[in-house]
Amino acid sequence: MARKCRKYPSTFKFAIMNICLLTDGISPYVTGGMQRHSFNLCNELLKLGMEITLVHCVYGKATLPKSEEVKKLFEQPEKLTVHGLRFPASSGMPGHYIKESYEYSFAITELLKSKLSSFDIIYTKGFSGWDLLQQRKKGKVKSGPVLVNFHGLEMFQEPASFSERLKSYLLKSPVKWNLKQADYCISYGGKITKLIQNLGIPDSKIIVIPGAVNDNFILGKRNLPVNSKFLFVGRYERRKGIEELMKIVSSLPEIEISFVGSIPRSKKIKRDNVKYFGEVKDVLELNKIYDEHTFIVCPSHSEGLPNVLLEGMSRGLIPIATRVGAVEELVKEKYGFLIDSKKEIELKATLEKANSLDISAKENLSKHAIATIQNHFSWTQIANRTIENFQQVIEKH
């Protein structure tokens, strides 16, 4: 049984919790929206005075940082314990990621087995708590309540290709098992909640907590460039819709667009008004790039709640995104552009329409983008909401 939370002094709002955060990597060591969310979540919970045990990993030949090096990244690391692991090497065989994910979760359970019952909350990302849930079901370990977050649940969304469909098929069963064994499932809201419900998870086990943006990065006001500039931020991954976007951009020479992410040289459009920044890990550098643009384009076939939309809108960029995952919780047609995935004609028409807007219309949309983040998606708000949910979970257990 998890131990009783200790109380803050009277000047604080929350009880002190001992939280275990199991991740599949954190930024800047691993690139991705899930990894950035994991870092920010840990940082914000520490700022609220929580005791955090963080487990993270690196992949391939990347150097595994020392715990003290990792702790220096956080604003208030005094109550942070860090454990770093190396994610199992890929065999390249079909379904290898599932096997390696379970091996990684097994390593986590072995690492923390003697401490699992001491945590008030165990928050797991993806498959990182798989073995823990399995051993707990068999009665081999005891633990506090386990919360599982699979972010976008892309394997249950419409795949972008046959190969994506095959990957999704292999992932569905183990993902569903983890969600059903968890005490609670984390959802970003919107269609993500509906996907979890469709798997047979009752509403009483679903906790809706959206993503967020660091308060310090939210602009008060934005001065837009005179000419419209579009921006795509993300990996060269099929489900991101980048192939369709680049095809459309090739047919629109009047569109000025930039790409942030590792784009294969053979795929790059050789034109003066198409710019490539490559992979950008530094947040401040990325914010400077956001500030040079007008629109953030997210044409994904499947998503959760994309960090790039949250971050772009916090800098006053006008969103152009597909109606997938929890995107519609963030982007409203009145203040942005929503399109259906896989409809290239609609995406092309939307880019042309956005490009033709006058400066007054763009400034109005930009103002509302910032206001949306300020009012609903700042980390101060979401971190408080997270702890409130954690407290409710502990009271029930």
mmCIF file of C-alpha atoms in Angstrom:
data_model
loop_
_atom_site.group_PDB
_atom_site.id
_atom_site.type_symbol
_atom_site.label_atom_id
_atom_site.label_comp_id
_atom_site.label_asym_id
_atom_site.label_seq_id
_atom_site.Cartn_x
_atom_site.Cartn_y
_atom_site.Cartn_z
ATOM 1 C CA MET A 1 0.000 0.000 0.000
ATOM 2 C CA ALA A 2 1.292 3.482 -0.875
ATOM 3 C CA ARG A 3 2.307 5.555 2.106
ATOM 4 C CA LYS A 4 0.231 8.520 3.238
ATOM 5 C CA CYS A 5 1.225 11.832 1.653
ATOM 6 C CA ARG A 6 3.025 14.295 3.878
ATOM 7 C CA LYS A 7 1.561 17.785 4.114
ATOM 8 C CA TYR A 8 3.090 21.034 2.933
ATOM 9 C CA PRO A 9 3.526 23.881 5.376
ATOM 10 C CA SER A 10 0.388 26.050 5.507
ATOM 11 C CA THR A 11 1.706 28.393 2.796
ATOM 12 C CA PHE A 12 1.469 25.607 0.208
ATOM 13 C CA LYS A 13 -1.621 24.296 -1.528
ATOM 14 C CA PHE A 14 -0.779 20.644 -2.133
ATOM 15 C CA ALA A 15 0.294 17.625 -0.151
ATOM 16 C CA ILE A 16 3.838 16.451 -0.786
ATOM 17 C CA MET A 17 3.713 13.334 -2.942
ATOM 18 C CA ASN A 18 6.354 10.776 -3.738
ATOM 19 C CA ILE A 19 5.866 10.304 -7.481
ATOM 20 C CA CYS A 20 7.577 7.785 -9.729
ATOM 21 C CA LEU A 21 7.765 8.899 -13.368
ATOM 22 C CA LEU A 22 8.636 6.109 -15.810
ATOM 23 C CA THR A 23 9.471 7.426 -19.279
ATOM 24 C CA ASP A 24 10.780 6.250 -22.623
ATOM 25 C CA GLY A 25 13.232 9.131 -22.669
ATOM 26 C CA ILE A 26 13.327 12.853 -21.935
ATOM 27 C CA SER A 27 14.451 15.827 -23.972
ATOM 28 C CA PRO A 28 17.077 16.877 -24.862
ATOM 29 C CA TYR A 29 18.523 13.352 -24.841
ATOM 30 C CA VAL A 30 15.671 11.919 -26.910
ATOM 31 C CA THR A 31 13.787 13.945 -29.518
ATOM 32 C CA GLY A 32 10.000 13.769 -29.630
ATOM 33 C CA GLY A 33 6.799 15.242 -28.272
ATOM 34 C CA MET A 34 6.408 12.513 -25.627
ATOM 35 C CA GLN A 35 9.954 13.075 -24.422
ATOM 36 C CA ARG A 36 9.532 16.837 -24.181
ATOM 37 C CA HIS A 37 6.259 16.369 -22.326
ATOM 38 C CA SER A 38 7.998 13.996 -19.883
ATOM 39 C CA PHE A 39 10.724 16.546 -19.165
ATOM 40 C CA ASN A 40 8.266 19.419 -18.697
ATOM 41 C CA LEU A 41 5.950 17.350 -16.507
ATOM 42 C CA CYS A 42 8.833 16.366 -14.237
ATOM 43 C CA ASN A 43 10.101 19.947 -14.069
ATOM 44 C CA GLU A 44 6.706 21.393 -13.176
ATOM 45 C CA LEU A 45 5.978 18.783 -10.497
ATOM 46 C CA LEU A 46 9.349 19.500 -8.908
ATOM 47 C CA LYS A 47 8.513 23.205 -8.860
ATOM 48 C CA LEU A 48 5.364 22.328 -6.896
ATOM 49 C CA GLY A 49 7.521 20.637 -4.273
ATOM 50 C CA MET A 50 6.876 17.005 -5.219
ATOM 51 C CA GLU A 51 9.443 14.255 -4.687
ATOM 52 C CA ILE A 52 10.159 12.666 -8.057
ATOM 53 C CA THR A 53 11.940 9.453 -8.994
ATOM 54 C CA LEU A 54 12.580 9.731 -12.729
ATOM 55 C CA VAL A 55 13.504 6.799 -14.955
ATOM 56 C CA HIS A 56 14.622 7.680 -18.469
ATOM 57 C CA CYS A 57 16.609 6.065 -21.275
ATOM 58 C CA VAL A 58 18.717 6.705 -24.357
ATOM 59 C CA TYR A 59 18.718 4.814 -27.625
ATOM 60 C CA GLY A 60 21.340 3.298 -29.920
ATOM 61 C CA LYS A 61 24.862 4.592 -29.449
ATOM 62 C CA ALA A 62 23.834 7.753 -27.624
ATOM 63 C CA THR A 63 25.800 8.477 -24.474
ATOM 64 C CA LEU A 64 23.919 7.732 -21.260
ATOM 65 C CA PRO A 65 24.252 10.903 -19.145
ATOM 66 C CA LYS A 66 25.157 10.751 -15.481
ATOM 67 C CA SER A 67 22.394 11.418 -12.990
ATOM 68 C CA GLU A 68 23.949 14.679 -11.804
ATOM 69 C CA GLU A 69 24.119 15.939 -15.378
ATOM 70 C CA VAL A 70 20.413 15.217 -15.857
ATOM 71 C CA LYS A 71 19.464 16.908 -12.590
ATOM 72 C CA LYS A 72 21.136 20.140 -13.697
ATOM 73 C CA LEU A 73 18.524 20.482 -16.462
ATOM 74 C CA PHE A 74 15.717 20.962 -13.942
ATOM 75 C CA GLU A 75 14.893 24.207 -12.152
ATOM 76 C CA GLN A 76 14.466 22.719 -8.662
ATOM 77 C CA PRO A 77 16.238 19.336 -8.603
ATOM 78 C CA GLU A 78 16.624 19.013 -4.819
ATOM 79 C CA LYS A 79 13.884 16.379 -4.547
ATOM 80 C CA LEU A 80 14.724 14.568 -7.802
ATOM 81 C CA THR A 81 16.206 11.070 -8.026
ATOM 82 C CA VAL A 82 17.330 10.036 -11.512
ATOM 83 C CA HIS A 83 17.837 6.556 -12.947
ATOM 84 C CA GLY A 84 19.163 6.250 -16.495
ATOM 85 C CA LEU A 85 18.919 3.095 -18.604
ATOM 86 C CA ARG A 86 19.819 2.129 -22.132
ATOM 87 C CA PHE A 87 16.871 1.065 -24.253
ATOM 88 C CA PRO A 88 17.473 -2.474 -25.604
ATOM 89 C CA ALA A 89 19.198 -2.624 -28.980
ATOM 90 C CA SER A 90 16.954 -3.153 -31.978
ATOM 91 C CA SER A 91 17.025 -6.566 -33.655
ATOM 92 C CA GLY A 92 15.358 -5.267 -36.807
ATOM 93 C CA MET A 93 12.889 -8.138 -36.821
ATOM 94 C CA PRO A 94 9.126 -7.536 -37.253
ATOM 95 C CA GLY A 95 7.636 -6.512 -33.926
ATOM 96 C CA HIS A 96 11.081 -5.826 -32.446
ATOM 97 C CA TYR A 97 9.906 -2.621 -30.742
ATOM 98 C CA ILE A 98 7.300 -4.518 -28.712
ATOM 99 C CA LYS A 99 9.861 -7.038 -27.512
ATOM 100 C CA GLU A 100 12.394 -4.341 -26.665
ATOM 101 C CA SER A 101 9.758 -2.261 -24.885
ATOM 102 C CA TYR A 102 8.906 -5.182 -22.629
ATOM 103 C CA GLU A 103 12.598 -5.793 -21.908
ATOM 104 C CA TYR A 104 12.972 -2.127 -20.988
ATOM 105 C CA SER A 105 9.960 -2.313 -18.653
ATOM 106 C CA PHE A 106 11.417 -5.458 -17.054
ATOM 107 C CA ALA A 107 14.674 -3.600 -16.376
ATOM 108 C CA ILE A 108 12.683 -0.809 -14.717
ATOM 109 C CA THR A 109 10.812 -3.226 -12.444
ATOM 110 C CA GLU A 110 14.043 -4.921 -11.401
ATOM 111 C CA LEU A 111 15.597 -1.522 -10.689
ATOM 112 C CA LEU A 112 12.724 -0.274 -8.498
ATOM 113 C CA LYS A 113 11.229 -3.505 -7.137
ATOM 114 C CA SER A 114 12.096 -2.785 -3.522
ATOM 115 C CA LYS A 115 10.699 0.770 -3.735
ATOM 116 C CA LEU A 116 7.469 0.317 -5.697
ATOM 117 C CA SER A 117 5.202 0.237 -2.649
ATOM 118 C CA SER A 118 6.668 3.508 -1.335
ATOM 119 C CA PHE A 119 5.408 5.652 -4.209
ATOM 120 C CA ASP A 120 2.110 7.519 -3.890
ATOM 121 C CA ILE A 121 1.704 7.607 -7.679
ATOM 122 C CA ILE A 122 3.437 5.720 -10.491
ATOM 123 C CA TYR A 123 2.994 7.601 -13.764
ATOM 124 C CA THR A 124 4.137 5.562 -16.771
ATOM 125 C CA LYS A 125 4.703 6.632 -20.358
ATOM 126 C CA GLY A 126 3.944 4.110 -23.079
ATOM 127 C CA PHE A 127 5.101 0.578 -22.285
ATOM 128 C CA SER A 128 7.489 1.590 -19.483
ATOM 129 C CA GLY A 129 5.231 0.082 -16.794
ATOM 130 C CA TRP A 130 4.326 -3.096 -18.716
ATOM 131 C CA ASP A 131 6.299 -5.575 -16.589
ATOM 132 C CA LEU A 132 5.279 -3.807 -13.385
ATOM 133 C CA LEU A 133 1.609 -4.250 -14.303
ATOM 134 C CA GLN A 134 2.204 -7.888 -15.205
ATOM 135 C CA GLN A 135 4.069 -8.721 -11.982
ATOM 136 C CA ARG A 136 1.495 -6.853 -9.934
ATOM 137 C CA LYS A 137 -1.313 -8.859 -11.549
ATOM 138 C CA LYS A 138 0.497 -12.065 -10.591
ATOM 139 C CA GLY A 139 0.870 -10.832 -7.027
ATOM 140 C CA LYS A 140 4.668 -10.698 -7.215
ATOM 141 C CA VAL A 141 4.924 -6.973 -6.456
ATOM 142 C CA LYS A 142 2.803 -4.367 -4.715
ATOM 143 C CA SER A 143 2.580 -0.754 -5.724
ATOM 144 C CA GLY A 144 0.626 2.448 -5.401
ATOM 145 C CA PRO A 145 -1.838 3.384 -8.160
ATOM 146 C CA VAL A 146 -0.403 3.134 -11.674
ATOM 147 C CA LEU A 147 -1.377 5.711 -14.297
ATOM 148 C CA VAL A 148 -0.618 4.927 -17.961
ATOM 149 C CA ASN A 149 -0.250 7.519 -20.727
ATOM 150 C CA PHE A 150 0.034 6.345 -24.333
ATOM 151 C CA HIS A 151 -0.323 9.939 -25.578
ATOM 152 C CA GLY A 152 -1.898 9.842 -29.053
ATOM 153 C CA LEU A 153 -2.843 6.142 -29.251
ATOM 154 C CA GLU A 154 -1.889 6.403 -32.930
ATOM 155 C CA MET A 155 -2.192 2.640 -33.390
ATOM 156 C CA PHE A 156 -5.979 3.008 -33.008
ATOM 157 C CA GLN A 157 -6.206 5.925 -35.435
ATOM 158 C CA GLU A 158 -6.410 5.751 -39.228
ATOM 159 C CA PRO A 159 -2.990 4.670 -40.569
ATOM 160 C CA ALA A 160 -1.284 6.629 -43.347
ATOM 161 C CA SER A 161 -0.040 3.591 -45.294
ATOM 162 C CA PHE A 162 -0.042 -0.216 -45.413
ATOM 163 C CA SER A 163 3.201 -0.449 -43.438
ATOM 164 C CA GLU A 164 1.741 1.882 -40.800
ATOM 165 C CA ARG A 165 -1.350 -0.329 -40.672
ATOM 166 C CA LEU A 166 0.828 -3.387 -40.016
ATOM 167 C CA LYS A 167 2.725 -1.639 -37.221
ATOM 168 C CA SER A 168 -0.560 -0.525 -35.677
ATOM 169 C CA TYR A 169 -1.937 -4.065 -35.805
ATOM 170 C CA LEU A 170 1.053 -5.418 -33.884
ATOM 171 C CA LEU A 171 0.818 -2.700 -31.237
ATOM 172 C CA LYS A 172 -2.912 -2.790 -30.552
ATOM 173 C CA SER A 173 -3.072 -5.870 -28.336
ATOM 174 C CA PRO A 174 -0.242 -4.984 -25.898
ATOM 175 C CA VAL A 175 -1.375 -1.358 -25.690
ATOM 176 C CA LYS A 176 -4.924 -2.433 -24.867
ATOM 177 C CA TRP A 177 -3.618 -4.860 -22.217
ATOM 178 C CA ASN A 178 -1.567 -2.129 -20.510
ATOM 179 C CA LEU A 179 -4.492 0.277 -20.480
ATOM 180 C CA LYS A 180 -6.858 -2.310 -19.022
ATOM 181 C CA GLN A 181 -4.405 -3.300 -16.282
ATOM 182 C CA ALA A 182 -3.671 0.296 -15.281
ATOM 183 C CA ASP A 183 -5.519 1.855 -12.373
ATOM 184 C CA TYR A 184 -6.056 4.953 -14.501
ATOM 185 C CA CYS A 185 -5.503 5.990 -18.124
ATOM 186 C CA ILE A 186 -4.339 9.491 -19.016
ATOM 187 C CA SER A 187 -6.068 11.165 -21.984
ATOM 188 C CA TYR A 188 -5.434 14.457 -23.756
ATOM 189 C CA GLY A 189 -9.193 14.731 -24.266
ATOM 190 C CA GLY A 190 -11.288 14.873 -27.440
ATOM 191 C CA LYS A 191 -10.995 11.866 -29.725
ATOM 192 C CA ILE A 192 -8.279 10.360 -27.508
ATOM 193 C CA THR A 193 -10.825 9.920 -24.723
ATOM 194 C CA LYS A 194 -13.244 8.294 -27.163
ATOM 195 C CA LEU A 195 -10.537 5.861 -28.304
ATOM 196 C CA ILE A 196 -9.903 4.822 -24.696
ATOM 197 C CA GLN A 197 -13.629 4.419 -24.058
ATOM 198 C CA ASN A 198 -13.949 2.276 -27.197
ATOM 199 C CA LEU A 199 -11.378 -0.117 -25.702
ATOM 200 C CA GLY A 200 -13.750 -0.799 -22.827
ATOM 201 C CA ILE A 201 -12.129 1.475 -20.262
ATOM 202 C CA PRO A 202 -14.810 3.001 -17.982
ATOM 203 C CA ASP A 203 -14.974 6.774 -17.545
ATOM 204 C CA SER A 204 -14.094 6.332 -13.862
ATOM 205 C CA LYS A 205 -10.606 5.165 -14.928
ATOM 206 C CA ILE A 206 -9.950 7.967 -17.443
ATOM 207 C CA ILE A 207 -8.191 11.160 -16.359
ATOM 208 C CA VAL A 208 -8.129 14.007 -18.883
ATOM 209 C CA ILE A 209 -4.979 16.132 -18.655
ATOM 210 C CA PRO A 210 -3.891 18.027 -21.794
ATOM 211 C CA GLY A 211 -0.380 19.013 -22.748
ATOM 212 C CA ALA A 212 0.951 22.481 -21.996
ATOM 213 C CA VAL A 213 3.537 25.169 -22.675
ATOM 214 C CA ASN A 214 6.091 26.682 -20.293
ATOM 215 C CA ASP A 215 4.592 29.940 -18.990
ATOM 216 C CA ASN A 216 7.830 31.831 -19.670
ATOM 217 C CA PHE A 217 7.614 31.038 -23.382
ATOM 218 C CA ILE A 218 4.102 32.413 -23.938
ATOM 219 C CA LEU A 219 4.267 35.755 -25.717
ATOM 220 C CA GLY A 220 2.159 38.693 -24.567
ATOM 221 C CA LYS A 221 1.922 40.107 -28.084
ATOM 222 C CA ARG A 222 3.243 39.099 -31.465
ATOM 223 C CA ASN A 223 4.549 41.249 -34.318
ATOM 224 C CA LEU A 224 3.898 39.203 -37.452
ATOM 225 C CA PRO A 225 6.107 39.360 -40.554
ATOM 226 C CA VAL A 226 4.609 41.348 -43.429
ATOM 227 C CA ASN A 227 4.632 38.350 -45.750
ATOM 228 C CA SER A 228 3.040 35.074 -44.627
ATOM 229 C CA LYS A 229 5.557 32.419 -43.645
ATOM 230 C CA PHE A 230 4.570 28.815 -42.958
ATOM 231 C CA LEU A 231 6.394 26.381 -40.661
ATOM 232 C CA PHE A 232 6.430 22.602 -40.228
ATOM 233 C CA VAL A 233 8.161 21.107 -37.167
ATOM 234 C CA GLY A 234 8.537 17.342 -36.846
ATOM 235 C CA ARG A 235 10.195 14.121 -37.895
ATOM 236 C CA TYR A 236 10.162 12.864 -41.472
ATOM 237 C CA GLU A 237 7.578 10.261 -40.532
ATOM 238 C CA ARG A 238 4.741 8.990 -42.709
ATOM 239 C CA ARG A 239 1.967 9.688 -40.208
ATOM 240 C CA LYS A 240 3.058 13.327 -39.869
ATOM 241 C CA GLY A 241 1.661 14.122 -43.325
ATOM 242 C CA ILE A 242 4.927 15.670 -44.424
ATOM 243 C CA GLU A 243 4.968 13.827 -47.747
ATOM 244 C CA GLU A 244 1.616 15.323 -48.727
ATOM 245 C CA LEU A 245 2.715 18.749 -47.505
ATOM 246 C CA MET A 246 5.932 18.729 -49.531
ATOM 247 C CA LYS A 247 4.054 17.572 -52.615
ATOM 248 C CA ILE A 248 1.617 20.480 -52.271
ATOM 249 C CA VAL A 249 4.388 22.994 -51.552
ATOM 250 C CA SER A 250 6.101 21.898 -54.765
ATOM 251 C CA SER A 251 3.011 23.019 -56.685
ATOM 252 C CA LEU A 252 2.711 26.357 -54.854
ATOM 253 C CA PRO A 253 5.777 28.461 -55.722
ATOM 254 C CA GLU A 254 4.234 31.490 -53.982
ATOM 255 C CA ILE A 255 4.255 29.743 -50.582
ATOM 256 C CA GLU A 256 7.178 30.585 -48.283
ATOM 257 C CA ILE A 257 7.710 27.671 -45.901
ATOM 258 C CA SER A 258 10.342 26.317 -43.526
ATOM 259 C CA PHE A 259 10.924 22.814 -42.152
ATOM 260 C CA VAL A 260 12.429 21.956 -38.779
ATOM 261 C CA GLY A 261 13.468 18.317 -38.454
ATOM 262 C CA SER A 262 15.727 15.787 -40.130
ATOM 263 C CA ILE A 263 14.596 15.750 -43.767
ATOM 264 C CA PRO A 264 16.394 13.368 -46.168
ATOM 265 C CA ARG A 265 18.431 15.309 -48.703
ATOM 266 C CA SER A 266 16.719 13.492 -51.573
ATOM 267 C CA LYS A 267 13.311 14.732 -50.363
ATOM 268 C CA LYS A 268 14.184 18.409 -50.057
ATOM 269 C CA ILE A 269 12.583 20.927 -52.400
ATOM 270 C CA LYS A 270 15.275 23.006 -54.065
ATOM 271 C CA ARG A 271 13.657 26.432 -54.155
ATOM 272 C CA ASP A 272 14.593 29.792 -52.659
ATOM 273 C CA ASN A 273 11.375 30.147 -50.657
ATOM 274 C CA VAL A 274 11.710 26.708 -49.002
ATOM 275 C CA LYS A 275 14.090 26.657 -46.029
ATOM 276 C CA TYR A 276 15.411 23.756 -43.940
ATOM 277 C CA PHE A 277 16.708 24.255 -40.386
ATOM 278 C CA GLY A 278 17.458 20.601 -39.672
ATOM 279 C CA GLU A 279 16.881 19.152 -36.220
ATOM 280 C CA VAL A 280 16.675 21.814 -33.495
ATOM 281 C CA LYS A 281 16.890 20.602 -29.884
ATOM 282 C CA ASP A 282 17.452 23.897 -28.090
ATOM 283 C CA VAL A 283 14.095 25.377 -27.015
ATOM 284 C CA LEU A 284 15.265 28.991 -27.175
ATOM 285 C CA GLU A 285 16.584 28.501 -30.701
ATOM 286 C CA LEU A 286 13.293 26.877 -31.689
ATOM 287 C CA ASN A 287 11.353 29.821 -30.250
ATOM 288 C CA LYS A 288 13.389 32.187 -32.429
ATOM 289 C CA ILE A 289 12.373 30.145 -35.467
ATOM 290 C CA TYR A 290 8.715 30.221 -34.399
ATOM 291 C CA ASP A 291 8.946 34.005 -34.093
ATOM 292 C CA GLU A 292 10.026 34.327 -37.729
ATOM 293 C CA HIS A 293 6.856 32.661 -39.034
ATOM 294 C CA THR A 294 3.120 33.270 -39.320
ATOM 295 C CA PHE A 295 1.488 29.824 -39.532
ATOM 296 C CA ILE A 296 2.269 26.460 -37.912
ATOM 297 C CA VAL A 297 1.262 23.555 -40.144
ATOM 298 C CA CYS A 298 0.445 20.146 -38.639
ATOM 299 C CA PRO A 299 -1.083 17.916 -41.362
ATOM 300 C CA SER A 300 -0.739 14.636 -39.420
ATOM 301 C CA HIS A 301 -2.782 11.515 -40.160
ATOM 302 C CA SER A 302 -2.731 10.597 -36.463
ATOM 303 C CA GLU A 303 -1.746 12.570 -33.364
ATOM 304 C CA GLY A 304 -2.338 13.119 -29.688
ATOM 305 C CA LEU A 305 -2.041 16.801 -28.788
ATOM 306 C CA PRO A 306 1.012 17.955 -30.768
ATOM 307 C CA ASN A 307 3.615 19.923 -28.827
ATOM 308 C CA VAL A 308 4.443 21.860 -31.985
ATOM 309 C CA LEU A 309 0.898 23.259 -32.100
ATOM 310 C CA LEU A 310 1.003 24.218 -28.429
ATOM 311 C CA GLU A 311 4.428 25.810 -28.794
ATOM 312 C CA GLY A 312 3.680 27.514 -32.096
ATOM 313 C CA MET A 313 0.413 29.002 -30.854
ATOM 314 C CA SER A 314 2.127 30.210 -27.679
ATOM 315 C CA ARG A 315 4.379 32.303 -29.942
ATOM 316 C CA GLY A 316 1.398 33.668 -31.885
ATOM 317 C CA LEU A 317 1.523 31.336 -34.867
ATOM 318 C CA ILE A 318 -1.817 30.619 -36.516
ATOM 319 C CA PRO A 319 -2.570 26.864 -36.557
ATOM 320 C CA ILE A 320 -3.359 24.803 -39.644
ATOM 321 C CA ALA A 321 -4.031 21.251 -38.516
ATOM 322 C CA THR A 322 -5.948 18.068 -39.212
ATOM 323 C CA ARG A 323 -8.936 16.896 -37.148
ATOM 324 C CA VAL A 324 -7.146 14.040 -35.395
ATOM 325 C CA GLY A 325 -6.501 13.047 -31.791
ATOM 326 C CA ALA A 326 -7.146 15.889 -29.368
ATOM 327 C CA VAL A 327 -6.309 18.634 -31.876
ATOM 328 C CA GLU A 328 -9.857 20.006 -31.855
ATOM 329 C CA GLU A 329 -9.525 20.628 -28.110
ATOM 330 C CA LEU A 330 -6.833 23.162 -29.021
ATOM 331 C CA VAL A 331 -7.636 24.463 -32.511
ATOM 332 C CA LYS A 332 -11.037 25.981 -33.233
ATOM 333 C CA GLU A 333 -12.195 26.860 -36.734
ATOM 334 C CA LYS A 334 -13.042 30.376 -35.598
ATOM 335 C CA TYR A 335 -9.401 31.039 -34.699
ATOM 336 C CA GLY A 336 -7.487 28.640 -36.934
ATOM 337 C CA PHE A 337 -7.790 26.187 -39.808
ATOM 338 C CA LEU A 338 -8.969 22.587 -39.390
ATOM 339 C CA ILE A 339 -8.853 20.120 -42.278
ATOM 340 C CA ASP A 340 -9.479 16.423 -42.803
ATOM 341 C CA SER A 341 -6.407 14.203 -43.022
ATOM 342 C CA LYS A 342 -5.511 12.605 -46.365
ATOM 343 C CA LYS A 343 -7.325 15.362 -48.285
ATOM 344 C CA GLU A 344 -4.528 17.019 -50.243
ATOM 345 C CA ILE A 345 -6.929 19.279 -52.129
ATOM 346 C CA GLU A 346 -8.272 20.669 -48.875
ATOM 347 C CA LEU A 347 -4.777 21.209 -47.471
ATOM 348 C CA LYS A 348 -3.693 23.008 -50.639
ATOM 349 C CA ALA A 349 -6.776 25.243 -50.626
ATOM 350 C CA THR A 350 -6.232 26.058 -46.945
ATOM 351 C CA LEU A 351 -2.597 27.059 -47.502
ATOM 352 C CA GLU A 352 -3.663 29.313 -50.376
ATOM 353 C CA LYS A 353 -6.451 30.867 -48.294
ATOM 354 C CA ALA A 354 -4.145 31.462 -45.337
ATOM 355 C CA ASN A 355 -1.516 32.991 -47.601
ATOM 356 C CA SER A 356 -4.050 35.491 -48.957
ATOM 357 C CA LEU A 357 -5.184 36.857 -45.585
ATOM 358 C CA ASP A 358 -4.540 40.536 -44.930
ATOM 359 C CA ILE A 359 -2.410 41.598 -41.976
ATOM 360 C CA SER A 360 -5.425 42.618 -39.855
ATOM 361 C CA ALA A 361 -7.009 39.170 -40.144
ATOM 362 C CA LYS A 362 -3.716 37.467 -39.344
ATOM 363 C CA GLU A 363 -3.113 39.644 -36.295
ATOM 364 C CA ASN A 364 -6.571 38.790 -34.960
ATOM 365 C CA LEU A 365 -5.973 35.041 -35.403
ATOM 366 C CA SER A 366 -2.517 35.339 -33.850
ATOM 367 C CA LYS A 367 -3.917 37.168 -30.815
ATOM 368 C CA HIS A 368 -6.489 34.420 -30.224
ATOM 369 C CA ALA A 369 -3.836 31.696 -30.605
ATOM 370 C CA ILE A 370 -1.842 33.229 -27.746
ATOM 371 C CA ALA A 371 -4.961 33.749 -25.635
ATOM 372 C CA THR A 372 -5.935 30.076 -26.052
ATOM 373 C CA ILE A 373 -2.607 28.938 -24.616
ATOM 374 C CA GLN A 374 -2.609 31.545 -21.846
ATOM 375 C CA ASN A 375 -6.128 30.664 -20.719
ATOM 376 C CA HIS A 376 -6.090 26.888 -21.010
ATOM 377 C CA PHE A 377 -2.692 25.334 -21.795
ATOM 378 C CA SER A 378 0.006 26.913 -19.621
ATOM 379 C CA TRP A 379 2.081 24.535 -17.485
ATOM 380 C CA THR A 380 1.117 26.379 -14.297
ATOM 381 C CA GLN A 381 -2.531 25.516 -14.932
ATOM 382 C CA ILE A 382 -1.904 21.966 -16.134
ATOM 383 C CA ALA A 383 0.573 21.099 -13.371
ATOM 384 C CA ASN A 384 -1.940 22.195 -10.724
ATOM 385 C CA ARG A 385 -4.636 20.203 -12.492
ATOM 386 C CA THR A 386 -2.344 17.172 -12.588
ATOM 387 C CA ILE A 387 -1.675 17.289 -8.849
ATOM 388 C CA GLU A 388 -5.369 17.751 -8.106
ATOM 389 C CA ASN A 389 -6.069 14.588 -10.090
ATOM 390 C CA PHE A 390 -3.268 12.765 -8.304
ATOM 391 C CA GLN A 391 -4.728 13.734 -4.942
ATOM 392 C CA GLN A 392 -8.133 12.365 -5.959
ATOM 393 C CA VAL A 393 -6.509 9.108 -7.069
ATOM 394 C CA ILE A 394 -4.674 8.725 -3.750
ATOM 395 C CA GLU A 395 -7.835 9.432 -1.751
ATOM 396 C CA LYS A 396 -9.659 6.651 -3.636
ATOM 397 C CA HIS A 397 -6.813 4.192 -2.959
#
